[in-house]
């Protein structure tokens, strides 16, 4: 602990502001409110985009006399991409705390094994790169699966809807 050098803050307001920020961010209620707020914004955005894509699809289908499936394909791909990105954002929000806990646990275990500080820093950098790469691969894979499923289901729902309106 003698290696740690604490510098005096340059102004008392800067210190009190940072302490206030640390105190607020350490509360579970703050994180829950942030989580709910972000998800509210994401859901609002996706709902508004869903309504605009469906209104574009309805105007395109009603304007064209031919019953081609291209507007349904475009709309379903857009919906798939939106919901794929939304699922990736949701999974990322859940993965970050779990990843940090895993990372801290492994570093603490390496410390208890008697690794020197320099070697611990090197191992920490390797570990960070490995965990980050794994999380990104999983997020992309899950986002692609959700996007594909939403696009296929959306396409069939839109085609069936347009056929029911024609009949």
PDB file of C-alpha atoms in Angstrom:
ATOM      1  CA  UNK A   1       0.000   0.000   0.000  1.00  0.00           C
ATOM      2  CA  UNK A   2       3.031   2.286   0.350  1.00  0.00           C
ATOM      3  CA  UNK A   3       3.320   2.335  -3.458  1.00  0.00           C
ATOM      4  CA  UNK A   4      -0.010   4.123  -3.827  1.00  0.00           C
ATOM      5  CA  UNK A   5       0.382   7.888  -3.909  1.00  0.00           C
ATOM      6  CA  UNK A   6      -2.771   9.884  -3.408  1.00  0.00           C
ATOM      7  CA  UNK A   7      -2.743  13.359  -4.839  1.00  0.00           C
ATOM      8  CA  UNK A   8      -4.570  16.201  -3.192  1.00  0.00           C
ATOM      9  CA  UNK A   9      -7.532  17.422  -5.240  1.00  0.00           C
ATOM     10  CA  UNK A  10      -7.029  20.816  -6.796  1.00  0.00           C
ATOM     11  CA  UNK A  11     -10.308  22.245  -5.523  1.00  0.00           C
ATOM     12  CA  UNK A  12     -12.723  21.232  -2.772  1.00  0.00           C
ATOM     13  CA  UNK A  13     -15.728  21.367  -5.117  1.00  0.00           C
ATOM     14  CA  UNK A  14     -14.078  18.894  -7.486  1.00  0.00           C
ATOM     15  CA  UNK A  15     -13.536  16.481  -4.607  1.00  0.00           C
ATOM     16  CA  UNK A  16     -17.084  16.841  -3.311  1.00  0.00           C
ATOM     17  CA  UNK A  17     -18.519  16.436  -6.816  1.00  0.00           C
ATOM     18  CA  UNK A  18     -16.563  13.266  -7.441  1.00  0.00           C
ATOM     19  CA  UNK A  19     -17.477  11.893  -4.016  1.00  0.00           C
ATOM     20  CA  UNK A  20     -21.136  12.683  -4.688  1.00  0.00           C
ATOM     21  CA  UNK A  21     -20.928  10.911  -8.051  1.00  0.00           C
ATOM     22  CA  UNK A  22     -19.239   7.890  -6.479  1.00  0.00           C
ATOM     23  CA  UNK A  23     -21.843   7.794  -3.725  1.00  0.00           C
ATOM     24  CA  UNK A  24     -24.727   7.982  -6.217  1.00  0.00           C
ATOM     25  CA  UNK A  25     -23.270   5.368  -8.569  1.00  0.00           C
ATOM     26  CA  UNK A  26     -22.642   2.932  -5.730  1.00  0.00           C
ATOM     27  CA  UNK A  27     -26.355   2.709  -4.947  1.00  0.00           C
ATOM     28  CA  UNK A  28     -28.279  -0.194  -6.404  1.00  0.00           C
ATOM     29  CA  UNK A  29     -31.301   2.064  -6.954  1.00  0.00           C
ATOM     30  CA  UNK A  30     -29.281   4.236  -9.322  1.00  0.00           C
ATOM     31  CA  UNK A  31     -28.320   1.266 -11.485  1.00  0.00           C
ATOM     32  CA  UNK A  32     -31.893  -0.018 -11.505  1.00  0.00           C
ATOM     33  CA  UNK A  33     -33.166   3.399 -12.586  1.00  0.00           C
ATOM     34  CA  UNK A  34     -30.519   3.606 -15.315  1.00  0.00           C
ATOM     35  CA  UNK A  35     -31.376   0.083 -16.464  1.00  0.00           C
ATOM     36  CA  UNK A  36     -35.114   0.842 -16.589  1.00  0.00           C
ATOM     37  CA  UNK A  37     -34.494   4.181 -18.293  1.00  0.00           C
ATOM     38  CA  UNK A  38     -32.307   2.686 -21.009  1.00  0.00           C
ATOM     39  CA  UNK A  39     -34.767  -0.111 -21.663  1.00  0.00           C
ATOM     40  CA  UNK A  40     -37.646   2.383 -21.791  1.00  0.00           C
ATOM     41  CA  UNK A  41     -35.782   4.403 -24.406  1.00  0.00           C
ATOM     42  CA  UNK A  42     -34.920   1.263 -26.404  1.00  0.00           C
ATOM     43  CA  UNK A  43     -38.486  -0.018 -26.313  1.00  0.00           C
ATOM     44  CA  UNK A  44     -39.902   3.385 -27.233  1.00  0.00           C
ATOM     45  CA  UNK A  45     -37.494   3.653 -30.149  1.00  0.00           C
ATOM     46  CA  UNK A  46     -38.252   0.148 -31.371  1.00  0.00           C
ATOM     47  CA  UNK A  47     -42.017   0.654 -31.007  1.00  0.00           C
ATOM     48  CA  UNK A  48     -41.919   3.910 -32.993  1.00  0.00           C
ATOM     49  CA  UNK A  49     -39.731   2.293 -35.648  1.00  0.00           C
ATOM     50  CA  UNK A  50     -42.055  -0.699 -35.817  1.00  0.00           C
ATOM     51  CA  UNK A  51     -45.046   1.588 -36.358  1.00  0.00           C
ATOM     52  CA  UNK A  52     -43.243   3.587 -39.045  1.00  0.00           C
ATOM     53  CA  UNK A  53     -42.086   0.440 -40.903  1.00  0.00           C
ATOM     54  CA  UNK A  54     -45.602  -1.011 -40.803  1.00  0.00           C
ATOM     55  CA  UNK A  55     -47.140   2.252 -42.022  1.00  0.00           C
ATOM     56  CA  UNK A  56     -44.561   2.380 -44.843  1.00  0.00           C
ATOM     57  CA  UNK A  57     -45.407  -1.225 -45.728  1.00  0.00           C
ATOM     58  CA  UNK A  58     -49.151  -0.554 -45.748  1.00  0.00           C
ATOM     59  CA  UNK A  59     -48.750   2.543 -47.917  1.00  0.00           C
ATOM     60  CA  UNK A  60     -46.477   0.665 -50.327  1.00  0.00           C
ATOM     61  CA  UNK A  61     -48.789  -2.324 -50.591  1.00  0.00           C
ATOM     62  CA  UNK A  62     -51.906  -0.176 -51.028  1.00  0.00           C
ATOM     63  CA  UNK A  63     -50.183   2.010 -53.664  1.00  0.00           C
ATOM     64  CA  UNK A  64     -48.943  -0.878 -55.792  1.00  0.00           C
ATOM     65  CA  UNK A  65     -51.426  -3.052 -57.617  1.00  0.00           C
ATOM     66  CA  UNK A  66     -49.067  -5.994 -58.044  1.00  0.00           C
ATOM     67  CA  UNK A  67     -48.771  -8.499 -55.227  1.00  0.00           C
ATOM     68  CA  UNK A  68     -44.982  -8.829 -55.209  1.00  0.00           C
ATOM     69  CA  UNK A  69     -43.324  -9.787 -51.964  1.00  0.00           C
ATOM     70  CA  UNK A  70     -40.538  -7.180 -52.144  1.00  0.00           C
ATOM     71  CA  UNK A  71     -42.087  -4.640 -49.746  1.00  0.00           C
ATOM     72  CA  UNK A  72     -42.725  -7.430 -47.235  1.00  0.00           C
ATOM     73  CA  UNK A  73     -39.128  -8.592 -47.631  1.00  0.00           C
ATOM     74  CA  UNK A  74     -37.745  -5.088 -47.076  1.00  0.00           C
ATOM     75  CA  UNK A  75     -39.980  -4.488 -44.060  1.00  0.00           C
ATOM     76  CA  UNK A  76     -39.154  -7.844 -42.505  1.00  0.00           C
ATOM     77  CA  UNK A  77     -35.401  -7.312 -42.944  1.00  0.00           C
ATOM     78  CA  UNK A  78     -35.638  -3.883 -41.278  1.00  0.00           C
ATOM     79  CA  UNK A  79     -37.661  -5.347 -38.415  1.00  0.00           C
ATOM     80  CA  UNK A  80     -35.195  -8.204 -38.043  1.00  0.00           C
ATOM     81  CA  UNK A  81     -32.240  -5.831 -37.895  1.00  0.00           C
ATOM     82  CA  UNK A  82     -33.952  -3.601 -35.340  1.00  0.00           C
ATOM     83  CA  UNK A  83     -34.904  -6.444 -33.041  1.00  0.00           C
ATOM     84  CA  UNK A  84     -31.503  -8.088 -33.484  1.00  0.00           C
ATOM     85  CA  UNK A  85     -29.789  -4.883 -32.380  1.00  0.00           C
ATOM     86  CA  UNK A  86     -32.261  -4.500 -29.523  1.00  0.00           C
ATOM     87  CA  UNK A  87     -31.545  -8.024 -28.310  1.00  0.00           C
ATOM     88  CA  UNK A  88     -27.793  -7.378 -28.545  1.00  0.00           C
ATOM     89  CA  UNK A  89     -28.194  -4.224 -26.430  1.00  0.00           C
ATOM     90  CA  UNK A  90     -30.243  -6.143 -23.866  1.00  0.00           C
ATOM     91  CA  UNK A  91     -27.714  -8.977 -23.745  1.00  0.00           C
ATOM     92  CA  UNK A  92     -24.860  -6.483 -23.432  1.00  0.00           C
ATOM     93  CA  UNK A  93     -26.551  -4.815 -20.479  1.00  0.00           C
ATOM     94  CA  UNK A  94     -26.691  -8.195 -18.758  1.00  0.00           C
ATOM     95  CA  UNK A  95     -23.236  -9.342 -19.850  1.00  0.00           C
ATOM     96  CA  UNK A  96     -21.240  -6.368 -18.591  1.00  0.00           C
ATOM     97  CA  UNK A  97     -21.769  -6.955 -14.845  1.00  0.00           C
ATOM     98  CA  UNK A  98     -21.260 -10.707 -15.199  1.00  0.00           C
ATOM     99  CA  UNK A  99     -18.088 -10.152 -17.207  1.00  0.00           C
ATOM    100  CA  UNK A 100     -16.691  -7.732 -14.647  1.00  0.00           C
ATOM    101  CA  UNK A 101     -17.373 -10.148 -11.799  1.00  0.00           C
ATOM    102  CA  UNK A 102     -15.663 -12.952 -13.727  1.00  0.00           C
ATOM    103  CA  UNK A 103     -12.680 -10.768 -14.563  1.00  0.00           C
ATOM    104  CA  UNK A 104     -12.253  -9.591 -10.959  1.00  0.00           C
ATOM    105  CA  UNK A 105     -12.605 -13.131  -9.623  1.00  0.00           C
ATOM    106  CA  UNK A 106      -9.906 -14.493 -11.911  1.00  0.00           C
ATOM    107  CA  UNK A 107      -7.522 -11.633 -11.107  1.00  0.00           C
ATOM    108  CA  UNK A 108      -8.046 -12.134  -7.368  1.00  0.00           C
ATOM    109  CA  UNK A 109      -7.398 -15.849  -7.732  1.00  0.00           C
ATOM    110  CA  UNK A 110      -4.217 -15.148  -9.683  1.00  0.00           C
ATOM    111  CA  UNK A 111      -3.140 -12.749  -6.939  1.00  0.00           C
ATOM    112  CA  UNK A 112      -3.717 -15.381  -4.276  1.00  0.00           C
ATOM    113  CA  UNK A 113      -1.669 -17.858  -6.300  1.00  0.00           C
ATOM    114  CA  UNK A 114       1.336 -15.626  -5.698  1.00  0.00           C
ATOM    115  CA  UNK A 115       1.809 -14.034  -9.115  1.00  0.00           C
ATOM    116  CA  UNK A 116       4.053 -10.967  -9.088  1.00  0.00           C
ATOM    117  CA  UNK A 117       2.479  -7.622 -10.001  1.00  0.00           C
ATOM    118  CA  UNK A 118       4.102  -7.323 -13.416  1.00  0.00           C
ATOM    119  CA  UNK A 119       3.038 -10.809 -14.386  1.00  0.00           C
ATOM    120  CA  UNK A 120      -0.450 -10.097 -13.008  1.00  0.00           C
ATOM    121  CA  UNK A 121      -0.730  -7.014 -15.231  1.00  0.00           C
ATOM    122  CA  UNK A 122       0.278  -9.047 -18.291  1.00  0.00           C
ATOM    123  CA  UNK A 123      -2.181 -11.811 -17.390  1.00  0.00           C
ATOM    124  CA  UNK A 124      -4.882  -9.178 -16.772  1.00  0.00           C
ATOM    125  CA  UNK A 125      -4.396  -7.706 -20.244  1.00  0.00           C
ATOM    126  CA  UNK A 126      -4.570 -11.150 -21.835  1.00  0.00           C
ATOM    127  CA  UNK A 127      -7.630 -11.997 -19.781  1.00  0.00           C
ATOM    128  CA  UNK A 128      -9.366  -8.746 -20.718  1.00  0.00           C
ATOM    129  CA  UNK A 129      -8.781  -9.344 -24.424  1.00  0.00           C
ATOM    130  CA  UNK A 130      -9.972 -12.949 -24.190  1.00  0.00           C
ATOM    131  CA  UNK A 131     -13.134 -12.177 -22.218  1.00  0.00           C
ATOM    132  CA  UNK A 132     -14.002  -9.196 -24.428  1.00  0.00           C
ATOM    133  CA  UNK A 133     -13.562 -11.261 -27.593  1.00  0.00           C
ATOM    134  CA  UNK A 134     -15.711 -14.061 -26.226  1.00  0.00           C
ATOM    135  CA  UNK A 135     -18.495 -11.660 -25.164  1.00  0.00           C
ATOM    136  CA  UNK A 136     -18.488  -9.903 -28.553  1.00  0.00           C
ATOM    137  CA  UNK A 137     -18.669 -13.238 -30.424  1.00  0.00           C
ATOM    138  CA  UNK A 138     -21.591 -14.413 -28.295  1.00  0.00           C
ATOM    139  CA  UNK A 139     -23.431 -11.087 -28.665  1.00  0.00           C
ATOM    140  CA  UNK A 140     -23.049 -11.090 -32.446  1.00  0.00           C
ATOM    141  CA  UNK A 141     -24.168 -14.708 -32.700  1.00  0.00           C
ATOM    142  CA  UNK A 142     -27.256 -14.141 -30.527  1.00  0.00           C
ATOM    143  CA  UNK A 143     -28.108 -10.891 -32.315  1.00  0.00           C
ATOM    144  CA  UNK A 144     -27.889 -12.587 -35.701  1.00  0.00           C
ATOM    145  CA  UNK A 145     -30.142 -15.443 -34.570  1.00  0.00           C
ATOM    146  CA  UNK A 146     -32.767 -13.038 -33.217  1.00  0.00           C
ATOM    147  CA  UNK A 147     -32.556 -10.900 -36.353  1.00  0.00           C
ATOM    148  CA  UNK A 148     -32.997 -13.914 -38.637  1.00  0.00           C
ATOM    149  CA  UNK A 149     -35.938 -15.308 -36.657  1.00  0.00           C
ATOM    150  CA  UNK A 150     -37.659 -11.897 -36.526  1.00  0.00           C
ATOM    151  CA  UNK A 151     -37.079 -11.328 -40.242  1.00  0.00           C
ATOM    152  CA  UNK A 152     -38.515 -14.718 -41.239  1.00  0.00           C
ATOM    153  CA  UNK A 153     -41.503 -14.452 -38.917  1.00  0.00           C
ATOM    154  CA  UNK A 154     -42.092 -10.848 -39.978  1.00  0.00           C
ATOM    155  CA  UNK A 155     -41.980 -11.780 -43.653  1.00  0.00           C
ATOM    156  CA  UNK A 156     -44.527 -14.557 -43.284  1.00  0.00           C
ATOM    157  CA  UNK A 157     -46.759 -12.390 -41.088  1.00  0.00           C
ATOM    158  CA  UNK A 158     -46.683  -9.506 -43.588  1.00  0.00           C
ATOM    159  CA  UNK A 159     -47.278 -11.759 -46.612  1.00  0.00           C
ATOM    160  CA  UNK A 160     -50.158 -13.505 -44.886  1.00  0.00           C
ATOM    161  CA  UNK A 161     -51.594 -10.146 -43.804  1.00  0.00           C
ATOM    162  CA  UNK A 162     -51.450  -8.798 -47.365  1.00  0.00           C
ATOM    163  CA  UNK A 163     -53.069 -11.974 -48.745  1.00  0.00           C
ATOM    164  CA  UNK A 164     -55.885 -11.757 -46.189  1.00  0.00           C
ATOM    165  CA  UNK A 165     -56.486  -8.114 -47.162  1.00  0.00           C
ATOM    166  CA  UNK A 166     -56.604  -9.038 -50.888  1.00  0.00           C
ATOM    167  CA  UNK A 167     -59.091 -11.865 -50.329  1.00  0.00           C
TER     168      UNK A 167
END
